[in-house]
Each structure stands twice: as C-alpha cells, then as structure tokens.
C-alpha cells in the first residue's frame, strides 16, 4: 500500500467514525392542524409544519439542533401566558466518558433535570453525537405534558450494515398516538385539580395512525419493508394487529432482538417495535385475494386501544381503528372489514419478557445496590390526586439537578440531601450493578422509562401478584426465568404487581426515571438518579452551554447551588420546593364547625316535620276532623306502648 492510499483509507475511517454533522434549526410554534379531518386543533409544530420532521441520521453522526421557542399567545388565543419548551431525545445515552465525543448531559433535555426550559423567544442549542447507538428512537418536548400537543417525532439512527443484511427495499416510520381536541394546558388544568379527586386520566378524543385518522401503507410485490412503529402518545398502550401479513419483529427500543414472527404486538407510550413485512410475490398475492379468506382482497392493519387503561369509554370513541396495506393496483377507498373475530383488548397479550436480545448479555448478577420504589396514588391536602414513589411525589428543585452536580463542592457530591428532599434523588457509584424494584400498589399499569440507560427485565409479576420480596435477589439458589433477559428502555409494571430491573451504572449523568404515561409524570411519578457525580464533574467539564448561559443571564436564572438554590450552606434546604401537605387526619376546626351547623340544621328540619305532622286546627270542629284527631291519638298511644 502506498502512502497516499494509506492516508485516504485512514481519513475515510476517521470520517466514518466521526460521522456527519446534521445542522438543524427548529422554530417551535402553534400550527393549525386537522389530523382527524372533522375539526381543527392548534398543535405545536416545527418551522410552521405539523407533524414535526422525522430526524434520520447514521451511526456516529452528530446533531447540532438550534431550537427557538415561538409559542406565542398571539397564535393561540387559548394560551394565556408564555410557556417554556424543551426537547428530549428518547433512548439516546449521551455518554460523556468517551472524551473524543464531546458529549454533555445537558443535551438529554428534561426541564429542571439537565437544564432550564427554553423561555419564549429564546434559542437553545443541543449538540450531541448518537455515538454507536442504532435503531428507532424519537424526540419530544420534556416540559409539562406539552408533547401531547404534537411536539414529538421519530428519530432514526440508521445502521447501513444491518439494513443491507435484512435486504430491505423500504424503510418507514409509523407513529401511533392519541389526540385531545383541547390543548394540553387545558387538559392538565382539569386533570390536576381538586374536582378530579380520583385522578381519572383525561379520555382522548381520538387515536391517530401516522398522524391521521386512517393509514395506508403502500407495499410492493416481492418487497421487504422495514416498518418502525413508535407510540408517540402520552397515555394509552395500543395493539397492532395484521391478520393476513405477518410481522417479523427485529428491533425493540433500539435493541436488536432474535427475530420472531407475530400477527400482533403491543406498543406502550414511548416504546418502539421495528418489524419487517414481506410483500408477497404477484402470484402469491393473486392466490390470496382469490382464496376464500374472510378478508377478500383486503390486507388490513387494526390499531386496537388497550381499553383497560380508560376509566370511561364514551360511546363514540372508536377503539379499533382500521388501516391497510395496499398492493399495486388496489383501491384504497374500499370499505375495510371489521376483524373476523370479535376483539376484546382486555384479552390481548403480548409478552416482551421472554424476547431475547440478539446480542446476548448475561443477566447481571447479585446487585451492588438495590433501590425499591413503592408506587401509590393518593390525594394531598390541596385535594389533588398525586403519584408517589415511597410516599414522595416528585417536585422539581429550584436549580436543575445537573447544575447542582456541576457546582457542588466535592465533599457534598454523594450526599443525596443536596439534590432535595422531594425529588427522590438516588445516588449511584460508578459501575455498580443496580437493581430497581418497582412494587406497584396502584391498580393501574405503569410504563417506566429510564433516561441514559437500557435495563434488563429480571422479573415481572402478573397483575395482582403483590410485592417482590427484596431478599430474593440476594439468594444464590434463586432460579431465574431468563439467563439473557430482555433489554429495553421503557417497560410496563402491571397493576398491584412488581417489576425488577437491573443495569450497570456505567454512564455517569443525571438521569430521570419516570412513568411515561405523561399524566402520571405530571402527578409526580418520578425519581432522579445521580450517577457517578464525581465523573460528571470530571468529564462534562465545559459546564453550562453558551446558549443556556445567555438565556440564564437574561432571565436571572440561578446556575449554582443545591435543590433549594443555597450555596453558602450546601446542606441547608431552606426554601426548597416541597409537595403539598397531607390531607388532615380526622376533622379540622372548620370541619367541626361545619358538622355542628349541619347537625343543628338537621335537628331544626326534623322538628318542623314533626310540628307540621302533629299540627291540630282547633277551629275545625267538623265530624271528619274529630274522627281524624281521635285516630291519630290512638295510633300515637299504640306507638308509645
Ligand atoms: Cu404511570
């Protein structure tokens, strides 16, 4: 090899590893949309378009994304005040320990965890590489429940090698979600209030498939179609059912799995399932449509809503939506048939527990640290129904937790106190094997997501299985169901049951762990893992980004201190944000007074009834009146006896 060839090959290699830089500008504003056709809704779009654009990059590429908040009340009369916004890149790790990658935890994005939100009329720059992660991801706002108004879209990291190996002829993303006719702030106002004491989740007005009411997936003869399903919704889980063409599942949450065939799979909020669908040959197609199949010439896909998650089901809410695969020459205006057999979503089941990752990773053995999180939903003194981990409902700190790590003196870094008493802050040592045990005392399913990590699913109880016995994990004779557990980044715990997850704390950072049912997150079902904060200081050492520094200066946002914003006395949490007081135990003074007044009113009412009943008109001397009085007296005497 001559020198020139060597240089070209080396340069090529370096460039491939370094990846391409994608410079993107997102101007975030209200857009008029009509996804279901029959009504219009103001949704949050990007550069005047809704849905926001899909982002497609390759392995090792860098994304430099400039985001401007233009959510103005002038464009949406229902918006009464300025709002922040933010973006989170769901499933990406932002690993700072690979120095050449120049990563920062700040790019993870959730407001008050890794930074402040972006105020109106301000611009923040996200700058990160996707590193060696590949597969199907998505991005969404991480400010309140904002993304249910449409600020969410797929983010795909292509793996050319794999796509070649699969010999795919098309590669598409399909989103599913729910839609509310009202904006998220109106939905949340009604949800989180004392007049909704049971915490009943808002019932969606409809369900979308690829952001419209009806979907068509064009499919060619002899094709191999990679379809990346993403549930970009904020609430319900959905089943995807194709009775005729089979799905071959190849990737789940950015993790390649041992391929398997199925006609049905479930996809909870934030989860991704990538499948390959083989287009038939023309001959097979003709045989199919001329067979005596119930479906005739149709190749339907049904989108089935998990109705058990809805507290009320309005009569006009369509819970099974019909879409289709369309072969060349077919008519997509023909009426699709209902599923052949009646479908009850309560009876559908798709078990992701026994799915095997393609790269088998042995189960992480005995944990170095076990974290139990007991889930419950309960009302606090303000009458609102909140969600709790270990009796604490996540209440955002006054300083983003990452800034607390950046600014803390070394001696306090590993003291969970500085991250607040109301944030469920959990400190992890570098490279510990960590086990999270979720014991769910609530009679709802919850769908948990961990930022910055995937986890192994070690155990999952069936509904109503009760708590997991914590000592089991340290029992060396314990027999596990799976030696190569499923790995993903978002997973369900069943109602009144348990879930056991394990991961290695090899990604220093400040990572949010929360229910991805957005309403439950807003109720406070969240914790923050402070992982190897010493290494965060060491590797993420450029500090707060220039664009955030500019915003903070203009808006006087504090950048140093503990959760309460204190930096003279780091252990003082005076002035921190805390949850509402508990409901009072028994009667308050106000209650006693109300009880006394209502008792008096009640006694007065009884008195007037008796008085009226025993009223005798002494002036009425008629025969009938005398008769009536004497029979009343007889009845009264009998009663007294
Ligand atoms: Cu939940």
Coordinates of C-alpha atoms and ligand atoms in Angstrom, one line a residue:
X1 CA 0.0 0.0 0.0
X2 CA 1.5 3.3 -0.9
X3 CA 1.4 6.3 1.4
X4 CA -1.4 8.1 -0.4
X5 CA -3.7 5.1 -0.3
X6 CA -2.9 4.7 3.4
X7 CA -3.8 8.3 4.1
X8 CA -7.1 8.1 2.1
X9 CA -8.1 4.9 3.9
X10 CA -7.2 6.3 7.3
X11 CA -9.0 9.6 6.6
X12 CA -12.0 7.7 5.3
X13 CA -12.1 5.6 8.5
X14 CA -11.7 8.6 10.8
X15 CA -14.5 10.4 8.9
X16 CA -16.8 7.4 9.2
X17 CA -16.2 7.1 12.9
X18 CA -16.6 10.9 13.4
X19 CA -19.8 10.8 11.4
X20 CA -21.6 13.5 9.6
X21 CA -22.8 16.7 11.3
X22 CA -26.5 17.5 10.9
X23 CA -27.2 21.1 11.5
X24 CA -30.9 21.7 12.1
X25 CA -33.0 24.7 13.1
X26 CA -36.3 24.2 14.7
X27 CA -38.7 27.1 15.2
X28 CA -41.4 25.9 17.5
X29 CA -44.8 27.4 17.2
X30 CA -48.5 26.8 17.0
X31 CA -49.8 25.4 13.8
X32 CA -53.4 24.8 12.6
X33 CA -54.0 21.1 12.1
X34 CA -56.9 18.8 11.3
X35 CA -55.5 15.3 11.8
X36 CA -58.9 13.6 12.0
X37 CA -60.4 15.8 9.3
X38 CA -63.6 16.8 11.2
X39 CA -62.2 19.6 13.4
X40 CA -59.1 21.8 13.7
X41 CA -56.7 22.0 16.5
X42 CA -53.8 24.2 17.3
X43 CA -50.8 21.9 17.7
X44 CA -47.2 22.5 18.3
X45 CA -45.2 22.3 15.1
X46 CA -41.7 22.9 13.8
X47 CA -41.0 25.6 11.2
X48 CA -44.7 26.1 10.5
X49 CA -45.3 22.4 9.9
X50 CA -47.1 19.7 11.8
X51 CA -46.2 16.9 12.4
X52 CA -42.6 17.9 13.3
X53 CA -40.0 16.4 11.0
X54 CA -38.5 13.0 11.4
X55 CA -34.8 13.0 12.0
X56 CA -32.7 10.4 10.2
X57 CA -29.0 10.1 10.9
X58 CA -26.4 7.3 10.7
X59 CA -24.4 5.7 13.4
X60 CA -21.8 8.1 14.9
X61 CA -23.4 11.2 13.3
X62 CA -23.6 14.4 15.3
X63 CA -26.8 16.5 15.6
X64 CA -26.5 20.2 16.2
X65 CA -30.0 21.4 16.7
X66 CA -30.9 25.0 17.3
X67 CA -34.4 25.3 19.0
X68 CA -36.3 28.6 19.2
X69 CA -39.4 28.9 21.3
X70 CA -42.1 30.8 19.4
X71 CA -45.1 29.6 21.3
X72 CA -47.0 32.8 21.3
X73 CA -50.4 33.7 22.8
X74 CA -50.9 35.7 19.6
X75 CA -51.0 32.5 17.6
X76 CA -53.2 30.6 20.1
X77 CA -55.9 32.6 21.9
X78 CA -56.3 29.8 24.5
X79 CA -52.7 30.3 25.6
X80 CA -52.9 32.9 28.4
X81 CA -49.3 33.1 29.3
X82 CA -45.8 32.4 27.9
X83 CA -44.6 28.8 28.1
X84 CA -41.2 27.2 28.1
X85 CA -40.4 24.3 25.8
X86 CA -37.5 21.8 25.7
X87 CA -36.6 18.7 23.7
X88 CA -35.5 15.2 24.9
X89 CA -34.0 12.6 22.6
X90 CA -35.7 9.4 23.9
X91 CA -33.3 6.4 24.2
X92 CA -30.0 8.2 23.5
X93 CA -27.3 7.9 26.2
X94 CA -25.1 11.0 25.8
X95 CA -22.1 9.0 27.2
X96 CA -19.6 11.6 28.4
X97 CA -16.8 9.2 29.2
X98 CA -15.7 8.9 25.6
X99 CA -13.8 12.1 25.6
X100 CA -13.5 12.4 21.8
X101 CA -17.3 12.5 21.5
X102 CA -17.5 15.9 23.3
X103 CA -20.9 15.0 24.9
X104 CA -22.7 16.8 27.6
X105 CA -25.5 15.5 29.8
X106 CA -27.3 18.8 29.2
X107 CA -28.4 17.5 25.8
X108 CA -30.7 15.0 27.4
X109 CA -33.1 17.8 27.9
X110 CA -35.8 17.3 30.6
X111 CA -36.6 20.7 32.2
X112 CA -35.2 21.1 35.7
X113 CA -33.3 17.8 35.5
X114 CA -30.5 18.6 33.0
X115 CA -31.2 22.3 32.5
X116 CA -33.9 25.0 32.3
X117 CA -36.6 25.1 29.8
X118 CA -36.4 27.4 26.8
X119 CA -38.4 30.6 27.5
X120 CA -40.5 32.3 24.9
X121 CA -38.4 34.0 22.2
X122 CA -35.2 32.3 23.2
X123 CA -32.9 29.8 21.4
X124 CA -31.1 26.9 22.9
X125 CA -28.6 24.7 21.0
X126 CA -28.5 21.0 21.5
X127 CA -25.2 19.4 20.3
X128 CA -24.5 15.7 20.6
X129 CA -23.5 12.6 18.8
X130 CA -25.6 9.5 18.6
X131 CA -22.4 7.6 19.2
X132 CA -22.7 3.9 18.3
X133 CA -26.4 3.6 19.1
X134 CA -28.6 2.4 16.2
X135 CA -32.3 1.8 15.7
X136 CA -35.6 3.6 16.3
X137 CA -35.8 6.5 18.8
X138 CA -37.9 9.6 19.0
X139 CA -37.7 13.2 20.3
X140 CA -40.3 15.1 22.3
X141 CA -40.8 18.1 24.5
X142 CA -40.0 17.4 28.1
X143 CA -41.8 20.4 29.7
X144 CA -45.0 19.5 31.5
X145 CA -47.3 17.5 29.3
X146 CA -46.5 19.6 26.3
X147 CA -45.7 16.8 23.8
X148 CA -49.3 15.6 23.8
X149 CA -50.0 18.7 21.7
X150 CA -47.9 17.2 19.0
X151 CA -44.3 18.3 19.7
X152 CA -42.9 14.8 19.1
X153 CA -41.5 12.8 16.1
X154 CA -39.3 9.8 15.3
X155 CA -35.5 9.9 15.3
X156 CA -33.9 7.0 13.4
X157 CA -30.3 6.1 13.6
X158 CA -29.7 4.0 10.5
X159 CA -27.4 1.0 10.6
X160 CA -26.4 0.5 6.9
X161 CA -24.8 -2.8 7.6
X162 CA -27.9 -4.2 9.2
X163 CA -30.3 -2.8 6.7
X164 CA -28.2 -4.5 3.9
X165 CA -28.2 -7.7 5.8
X166 CA -32.0 -7.6 6.0
X167 CA -32.2 -6.8 2.3
X168 CA -34.9 -4.3 2.9
X169 CA -36.4 -2.4 0.0
X170 CA -38.2 0.2 2.0
X171 CA -37.8 1.8 5.5
X172 CA -40.6 3.7 7.1
X173 CA -41.7 5.0 10.5
X174 CA -45.3 4.6 11.6
X175 CA -46.4 6.5 14.7
X176 CA -49.5 5.9 16.8
X177 CA -50.8 8.3 19.4
X178 CA -54.0 9.6 21.0
X179 CA -55.3 13.1 20.4
X180 CA -57.2 15.6 22.5
X181 CA -59.2 18.4 20.9
X182 CA -58.3 20.8 23.7
X183 CA -54.7 21.9 24.3
X184 CA -52.5 20.2 26.9
X185 CA -52.7 23.1 29.4
X186 CA -56.5 22.9 29.4
X187 CA -56.4 19.1 29.7
X188 CA -54.0 19.3 32.6
X189 CA -55.9 22.0 34.4
X190 CA -58.9 19.8 34.5
X191 CA -56.9 16.7 35.3
X192 CA -54.8 18.0 38.2
X193 CA -57.4 19.6 40.3
X194 CA -59.5 19.0 43.4
X195 CA -62.6 18.3 41.3
X196 CA -60.9 15.2 39.9
X197 CA -60.0 13.6 43.3
X198 CA -59.7 10.1 41.9
X199 CA -57.1 11.2 39.4
X200 CA -59.1 9.8 36.4
X201 CA -56.9 10.3 33.3
X202 CA -58.4 12.5 30.6
X203 CA -60.2 10.4 28.0
X204 CA -58.7 11.0 24.5
X205 CA -61.0 12.4 21.7
X206 CA -59.4 10.1 19.1
X207 CA -56.5 8.0 18.1
X208 CA -54.0 8.6 15.3
X209 CA -52.0 6.4 12.9
X210 CA -49.2 8.2 11.2
X211 CA -50.8 11.4 12.5
X212 CA -54.1 10.9 10.6
X213 CA -57.3 9.0 11.2
X214 CA -56.7 6.4 8.6
X215 CA -53.5 5.0 7.4
X216 CA -52.3 3.3 4.2
X217 CA -49.0 1.5 3.9
X218 CA -48.1 1.0 0.3
X219 CA -46.3 -2.2 -0.3
X220 CA -44.8 -3.6 -3.5
X221 CA -44.7 -7.2 -4.7
X222 CA -41.5 -9.1 -3.7
X223 CA -40.6 -6.3 -1.3
X224 CA -39.1 -6.3 2.2
X225 CA -40.5 -3.5 4.2
X226 CA -38.9 -2.3 7.5
X227 CA -41.7 -0.6 9.5
X228 CA -40.6 1.2 12.6
X229 CA -43.6 1.6 14.9
X230 CA -43.3 4.3 17.6
X231 CA -46.0 5.1 20.2
X232 CA -45.5 8.9 20.4
X233 CA -48.6 9.3 22.5
X234 CA -48.7 10.2 26.2
X235 CA -51.2 7.8 27.6
X236 CA -52.7 4.6 26.3
X237 CA -51.0 1.5 25.1
X238 CA -52.0 0.1 21.7
X239 CA -52.0 -3.2 19.9
X240 CA -51.1 -3.5 16.2
X241 CA -52.8 -6.5 14.5
X242 CA -52.3 -7.6 11.0
X243 CA -54.4 -10.8 10.4
X244 CA -53.0 -11.5 7.0
X245 CA -49.4 -10.3 6.5
X246 CA -47.1 -11.4 9.3
X247 CA -44.7 -9.1 11.2
X248 CA -41.2 -10.2 11.8
X249 CA -40.0 -8.3 14.9
X250 CA -36.3 -7.3 14.6
X251 CA -35.8 -4.4 17.0
X252 CA -37.3 -3.1 20.1
X253 CA -36.4 0.2 21.7
X254 CA -33.1 0.4 19.7
X255 CA -32.2 -3.2 20.7
X256 CA -31.9 -5.9 18.0
X257 CA -33.8 -9.0 19.0
X258 CA -33.8 -12.6 17.9
X259 CA -36.3 -12.2 15.1
X260 CA -39.7 -13.8 15.6
X261 CA -43.0 -13.8 13.7
X262 CA -46.2 -12.5 15.0
X263 CA -49.5 -11.0 13.8
X264 CA -49.9 -8.9 16.9
X265 CA -47.8 -6.8 19.1
X266 CA -48.3 -4.2 21.9
X267 CA -46.7 -0.8 21.9
X268 CA -47.0 1.3 25.1
X269 CA -46.3 5.0 25.1
X270 CA -42.6 5.8 24.2
X271 CA -42.0 2.2 23.1
X272 CA -40.7 1.2 19.7
X273 CA -41.2 -2.0 17.7
X274 CA -39.5 -2.4 14.4
X275 CA -40.8 -5.2 12.1
X276 CA -40.1 -6.5 8.6
X277 CA -43.2 -7.2 6.4
X278 CA -42.6 -9.2 3.3
X279 CA -44.6 -8.1 0.3
X280 CA -46.0 -11.1 -1.5
X281 CA -45.0 -12.1 -5.0
X282 CA -47.6 -11.2 -7.6
X283 CA -48.5 -14.9 -7.8
X284 CA -49.0 -15.3 -4.0
X285 CA -51.0 -12.1 -4.0
X286 CA -53.4 -13.3 -6.7
X287 CA -53.8 -16.6 -4.9
X288 CA -54.5 -14.8 -1.6
X289 CA -57.2 -12.5 -3.0
X290 CA -58.9 -15.3 -4.8
X291 CA -58.8 -17.6 -1.8
X292 CA -61.9 -17.9 0.3
X293 CA -60.3 -15.7 3.0
X294 CA -62.8 -13.6 5.1
X295 CA -60.7 -10.5 4.2
X296 CA -61.2 -11.0 0.4
X297 CA -58.9 -8.5 -1.4
X298 CA -58.1 -6.6 1.8
X299 CA -54.9 -6.6 3.9
X300 CA -56.0 -4.8 7.0
X301 CA -54.0 -3.5 9.9
X302 CA -56.0 -2.9 13.1
X303 CA -55.0 -0.4 15.7
X304 CA -56.5 -1.6 18.9
X305 CA -56.6 0.6 22.0
X306 CA -55.9 -1.0 25.4
X307 CA -59.3 0.0 26.8
X308 CA -58.5 -1.2 30.4
X309 CA -56.5 2.0 30.7
X310 CA -59.5 4.2 30.1
X311 CA -61.7 5.0 33.2
X312 CA -64.7 5.8 31.0
X313 CA -65.4 4.8 27.4
X314 CA -67.5 7.3 25.5
X315 CA -69.9 5.7 23.0
X316 CA -68.5 7.5 20.0
X317 CA -64.8 6.7 20.8
X318 CA -63.5 4.3 18.2
X319 CA -61.3 1.8 20.0
X320 CA -60.4 -0.3 17.0
X321 CA -59.2 1.7 14.0
X322 CA -58.8 0.2 10.5
X323 CA -55.9 0.8 8.3
X324 CA -54.4 -1.1 5.3
X325 CA -51.5 -2.5 3.4
X326 CA -52.1 -1.5 -0.2
X327 CA -50.6 -3.5 -3.1
X328 CA -50.1 -2.0 -6.5
X329 CA -53.4 -1.7 -8.4
X330 CA -55.5 -1.9 -5.3
X331 CA -58.2 0.7 -4.4
X332 CA -57.7 2.4 -1.1
X333 CA -61.2 3.8 -0.9
X334 CA -62.9 0.5 -0.4
X335 CA -64.5 -0.1 2.9
X336 CA -62.4 -2.2 5.2
X337 CA -64.0 -5.2 7.0
X338 CA -64.1 -5.5 10.8
X339 CA -61.7 -8.0 12.3
X340 CA -63.0 -11.5 11.6
X341 CA -63.3 -12.4 15.3
X342 CA -64.6 -10.0 17.9
X343 CA -61.6 -8.4 19.7
X344 CA -61.6 -7.6 23.3
X345 CA -58.4 -5.7 24.1
X346 CA -58.5 -6.9 27.7
X347 CA -57.9 -10.4 26.4
X348 CA -54.9 -9.5 24.1
X349 CA -51.5 -10.1 25.5
X350 CA -48.0 -9.5 24.1
X351 CA -45.3 -10.6 26.4
X352 CA -42.0 -8.8 25.9
X353 CA -40.4 -10.6 28.9
X354 CA -39.2 -13.7 27.0
X355 CA -38.0 -11.8 23.9
X356 CA -34.2 -12.3 23.5
X357 CA -31.8 -9.5 22.5
X358 CA -29.7 -10.5 19.5
X359 CA -26.5 -9.8 21.4
X360 CA -26.9 -12.0 24.4
X361 CA -25.8 -10.3 27.5
X362 CA -25.7 -12.4 30.6
X363 CA -28.0 -11.5 33.4
X364 CA -26.3 -9.0 35.8
X365 CA -25.8 -11.0 39.0
X366 CA -26.3 -10.0 42.6
X367 CA -26.8 -6.2 42.7
X368 CA -24.4 -3.9 44.5
X369 CA -27.2 -1.5 45.1
X370 CA -30.9 -2.3 45.4
X371 CA -33.4 0.5 45.1
X372 CA -37.0 -0.2 46.0
X373 CA -39.7 2.2 44.7
X374 CA -43.2 1.7 46.0
X375 CA -45.8 3.2 43.8
X376 CA -49.1 4.6 45.0
X377 CA -51.6 7.3 44.1
X378 CA -53.1 9.4 46.8
X379 CA -54.6 12.8 47.5
X380 CA -52.8 15.5 49.3
X381 CA -54.2 18.4 51.3
X382 CA -54.9 20.5 48.2
X383 CA -57.4 17.8 47.1
X384 CA -55.3 16.9 44.1
X385 CA -54.5 13.2 43.3
X386 CA -50.8 12.7 43.2
X387 CA -48.5 9.8 42.4
X388 CA -45.7 8.7 44.8
X389 CA -42.5 6.7 45.0
X390 CA -42.0 5.8 48.6
X391 CA -44.5 8.5 49.7
X392 CA -42.7 11.3 47.9
X393 CA -44.3 12.9 44.8
X394 CA -41.5 14.3 42.6
X395 CA -41.4 18.1 43.0
X396 CA -38.9 19.9 40.7
X397 CA -36.0 21.5 42.5
X398 CA -35.2 25.3 42.2
X399 CA -32.0 24.5 40.4
X400 CA -31.7 21.8 37.7
X401 CA -30.2 18.8 39.4
X402 CA -27.4 18.7 36.8
X403 CA -26.3 22.2 37.7
X404 CA -26.2 21.1 41.4
X405 CA -23.8 18.4 40.3
X406 CA -21.7 20.9 38.3
X407 CA -21.5 23.4 41.1
X408 CA -21.3 21.3 44.3
X409 CA -18.1 21.1 46.3
X410 CA -16.6 17.6 46.1
X411 CA -17.5 16.7 49.7
X412 CA -21.2 17.0 49.1
X413 CA -21.5 15.4 45.7
X414 CA -22.5 12.0 47.0
X415 CA -24.9 13.4 49.7
X416 CA -28.4 12.9 48.3
X417 CA -29.6 15.8 50.6
X418 CA -28.2 18.5 48.3
X419 CA -30.5 17.2 45.4
X420 CA -33.6 17.9 47.5
X421 CA -35.8 16.1 49.9
X422 CA -38.7 16.0 47.5
X423 CA -37.1 14.8 44.3
X424 CA -36.5 11.1 45.0
X425 CA -32.8 11.6 44.3
X426 CA -30.8 8.4 44.3
X427 CA -27.0 8.4 44.2
X428 CA -25.1 5.7 42.3
X429 CA -21.5 4.7 42.4
X430 CA -19.7 4.2 39.0
X431 CA -20.0 0.7 37.6
X432 CA -22.3 -0.6 40.4
X433 CA -24.8 -3.3 39.4
X434 CA -28.0 -1.5 40.3
X435 CA -31.4 -3.2 40.8
X436 CA -34.6 -1.2 40.7
X437 CA -37.6 -3.0 42.3
X438 CA -40.9 -1.4 41.5
X439 CA -43.6 -2.5 43.8
X440 CA -46.8 -1.2 42.4
X441 CA -49.6 -0.6 45.0
X442 CA -51.8 1.1 42.4
X443 CA -54.5 -0.6 40.4
X444 CA -53.2 0.9 37.1
X445 CA -50.4 -0.4 34.9
X446 CA -47.4 2.0 34.6
X447 CA -44.9 2.3 31.8
X448 CA -41.5 3.2 33.1
X449 CA -38.7 4.9 31.2
X450 CA -35.1 5.5 32.3
X451 CA -33.1 8.2 30.7
X452 CA -29.4 7.4 29.9
X453 CA -29.8 3.7 30.1
X454 CA -31.4 0.5 28.9
X455 CA -32.2 -2.1 31.6
X456 CA -32.5 -5.8 31.8
X457 CA -36.0 -7.0 32.7
X458 CA -35.2 -9.5 35.5
X459 CA -38.7 -10.2 36.9
X460 CA -42.2 -9.1 36.2
X461 CA -45.2 -10.2 38.2
X462 CA -48.6 -10.9 36.7
X463 CA -51.4 -8.4 37.6
X464 CA -52.3 -8.6 41.3
X465 CA -49.1 -10.5 42.2
X466 CA -48.3 -8.1 45.1
X467 CA -44.8 -7.1 46.1
X468 CA -41.5 -8.6 45.2
X469 CA -39.6 -10.0 48.1
X470 CA -36.4 -7.9 48.2
X471 CA -34.2 -10.6 49.8
X472 CA -34.8 -12.9 46.8
X473 CA -32.2 -11.0 44.7
X474 CA -29.5 -12.0 47.2
X475 CA -30.5 -15.6 47.4
X476 CA -27.8 -17.5 45.5
X477 CA -30.1 -20.5 44.9
X478 CA -32.8 -18.4 43.2
X479 CA -33.8 -19.7 39.8
X480 CA -34.4 -17.1 37.2
X481 CA -36.7 -17.4 34.2
X482 CA -34.2 -15.9 31.9
X483 CA -30.4 -16.0 31.6
X484 CA -30.3 -13.5 28.8
X485 CA -33.0 -11.0 29.9
X486 CA -34.8 -8.7 27.5
X487 CA -33.2 -5.2 27.4
X488 CA -35.2 -2.1 26.6
X489 CA -35.7 1.5 27.8
X490 CA -39.4 1.6 28.5
X491 CA -41.4 -1.2 30.2
X492 CA -44.7 -1.9 31.9
X493 CA -45.3 -2.9 35.5
X494 CA -48.7 -4.5 35.9
X495 CA -51.4 -3.3 38.4
X496 CA -50.8 -4.3 42.0
X497 CA -47.7 -6.1 41.0
X498 CA -43.9 -5.8 40.7
X499 CA -41.1 -5.3 38.2
X500 CA -37.4 -5.9 38.8
X501 CA -34.8 -4.2 36.5
X502 CA -31.0 -4.3 36.5
X503 CA -28.4 -2.2 34.8
X504 CA -24.7 -1.3 35.2
X505 CA -24.1 2.3 36.3
X506 CA -21.6 2.8 33.5
X507 CA -23.0 6.1 32.2
X508 CA -22.3 9.0 34.6
X509 CA -25.0 11.6 34.5
X510 CA -28.2 12.9 36.0
X511 CA -30.9 10.6 34.7
X512 CA -34.7 10.9 35.1
X513 CA -36.6 7.7 35.8
X514 CA -40.4 8.2 35.4
X515 CA -43.7 6.8 34.2
X516 CA -44.1 7.6 30.5
X517 CA -47.8 8.0 30.9
X518 CA -47.5 11.7 30.8
X519 CA -50.4 12.4 33.2
X520 CA -48.7 10.2 35.8
X521 CA -45.4 12.0 35.4
X522 CA -47.2 15.3 36.0
X523 CA -48.7 13.7 39.1
X524 CA -45.1 13.2 40.3
X525 CA -44.3 9.6 39.5
X526 CA -40.6 10.2 39.0
X527 CA -37.1 9.8 40.6
X528 CA -33.7 11.2 39.6
X529 CA -30.6 9.1 39.6
X530 CA -27.4 11.0 40.3
X531 CA -24.9 8.6 38.7
X532 CA -21.2 9.0 39.5
X533 CA -21.4 12.7 40.1
X534 CA -17.6 12.9 40.5
X535 CA -17.2 11.7 37.0
X536 CA -19.8 14.1 35.7
X537 CA -17.7 16.9 37.1
X538 CA -14.6 15.3 35.6
X539 CA -15.8 14.6 32.0
X540 CA -18.7 17.0 31.5
X541 CA -16.3 19.8 32.4
X542 CA -17.2 22.5 30.0
X543 CA -20.1 23.4 32.2
X544 CA -23.3 25.1 31.2
X545 CA -23.6 25.6 27.4
X546 CA -23.1 29.1 26.0
X547 CA -26.7 29.3 24.7
X548 CA -28.1 28.4 28.1
X549 CA -25.8 30.8 29.9
X550 CA -27.1 33.6 27.7
X551 CA -30.7 32.6 28.5
X552 CA -30.0 32.4 32.2
X553 CA -28.3 35.7 32.3
X554 CA -31.2 37.4 30.6
X555 CA -33.8 35.8 32.8
X556 CA -31.7 35.8 36.0
X557 CA -31.8 32.0 36.4
X558 CA -29.5 30.8 39.2
X559 CA -26.8 28.4 38.0
X560 CA -25.3 27.2 41.2
X561 CA -26.5 25.7 44.5
X562 CA -28.4 22.8 46.0
X563 CA -32.0 21.9 45.2
X564 CA -33.1 25.0 47.2
X565 CA -30.7 27.3 45.5
X566 CA -28.5 27.6 48.6
X567 CA -24.7 27.6 48.0
X568 CA -23.4 29.2 51.2
X569 CA -24.7 26.3 53.3
X570 CA -24.9 23.4 50.9
X571 CA -26.7 21.2 53.4
X572 CA -29.5 23.8 54.1
X573 CA -32.7 23.1 52.1
X574 CA -34.4 26.2 53.5
X575 CA -36.8 27.5 50.9
X576 CA -36.8 24.3 48.7
X577 CA -39.9 23.3 46.7
X578 CA -41.9 20.7 48.5
X579 CA -45.1 18.7 47.9
X580 CA -48.5 19.9 49.3
X581 CA -49.3 19.0 53.0
X582 CA -51.1 15.7 53.5
X583 CA -54.8 15.5 53.9
X584 CA -55.6 16.3 57.6
X585 CA -56.1 13.3 59.8
X586 CA -59.7 13.4 61.0
X587 CA -61.7 16.7 61.4
X588 CA -60.2 20.2 61.2
X589 CA -61.8 23.1 63.2
X590 CA -63.5 24.1 60.0
X591 CA -64.9 20.6 59.8
X592 CA -66.2 20.6 63.4
X593 CA -68.0 23.9 62.8
X594 CA -69.5 22.6 59.6
X595 CA -70.6 19.4 61.4
X596 CA -72.2 21.5 64.2
X597 CA -74.0 23.8 61.9
X598 CA -75.3 20.9 59.7
X599 CA -76.4 19.0 62.8
X600 CA -78.4 22.0 64.1
X601 CA -79.9 22.5 60.6
X602 CA -80.8 18.8 60.5
X603 CA -82.5 18.9 64.0
X604 CA -84.4 22.0 63.0
X605 CA -85.6 20.2 59.9
X606 CA -86.8 17.2 61.9
X607 CA -88.6 19.5 64.3
X608 CA -90.5 21.3 61.5
X609 CA -91.6 18.0 60.0
X610 CA -92.9 16.7 63.4
X611 CA -94.5 20.1 64.1
X612 CA -96.3 20.0 60.8
X613 CA -97.4 16.4 61.2
X614 CA -98.9 17.0 64.7
X615 CA -100.5 20.3 63.8
X616 CA -104.1 20.4 65.0
X617 CA -106.5 23.0 63.8
X618 CA -108.6 23.7 66.9
X619 CA -111.1 25.8 65.0
X620 CA -112.1 22.8 62.8
X621 CA -115.0 21.2 64.6
X622 CA -116.2 19.1 61.8
X623 CA -117.1 15.4 62.3
X624 CA -114.3 14.4 59.9
X625 CA -111.7 16.4 61.8
X626 CA -112.7 15.0 65.2
X627 CA -112.6 11.5 63.7
X628 CA -109.0 12.1 62.3
X629 CA -107.7 13.5 65.6
X630 CA -109.0 10.6 67.6
X631 CA -107.5 8.0 65.2
X632 CA -104.1 9.9 65.4
X633 CA -104.2 9.8 69.2
X634 CA -105.0 6.0 69.1
X635 CA -102.0 5.5 66.7
X636 CA -99.7 7.6 68.9
X637 CA -100.8 5.6 72.0
X638 CA -100.1 2.3 70.2
X639 CA -96.7 3.6 69.2
X640 CA -95.8 4.7 72.8
X641 CA -96.9 1.3 74.1
Ligands
LIG1 CU1 -48.0 5.6 35.1

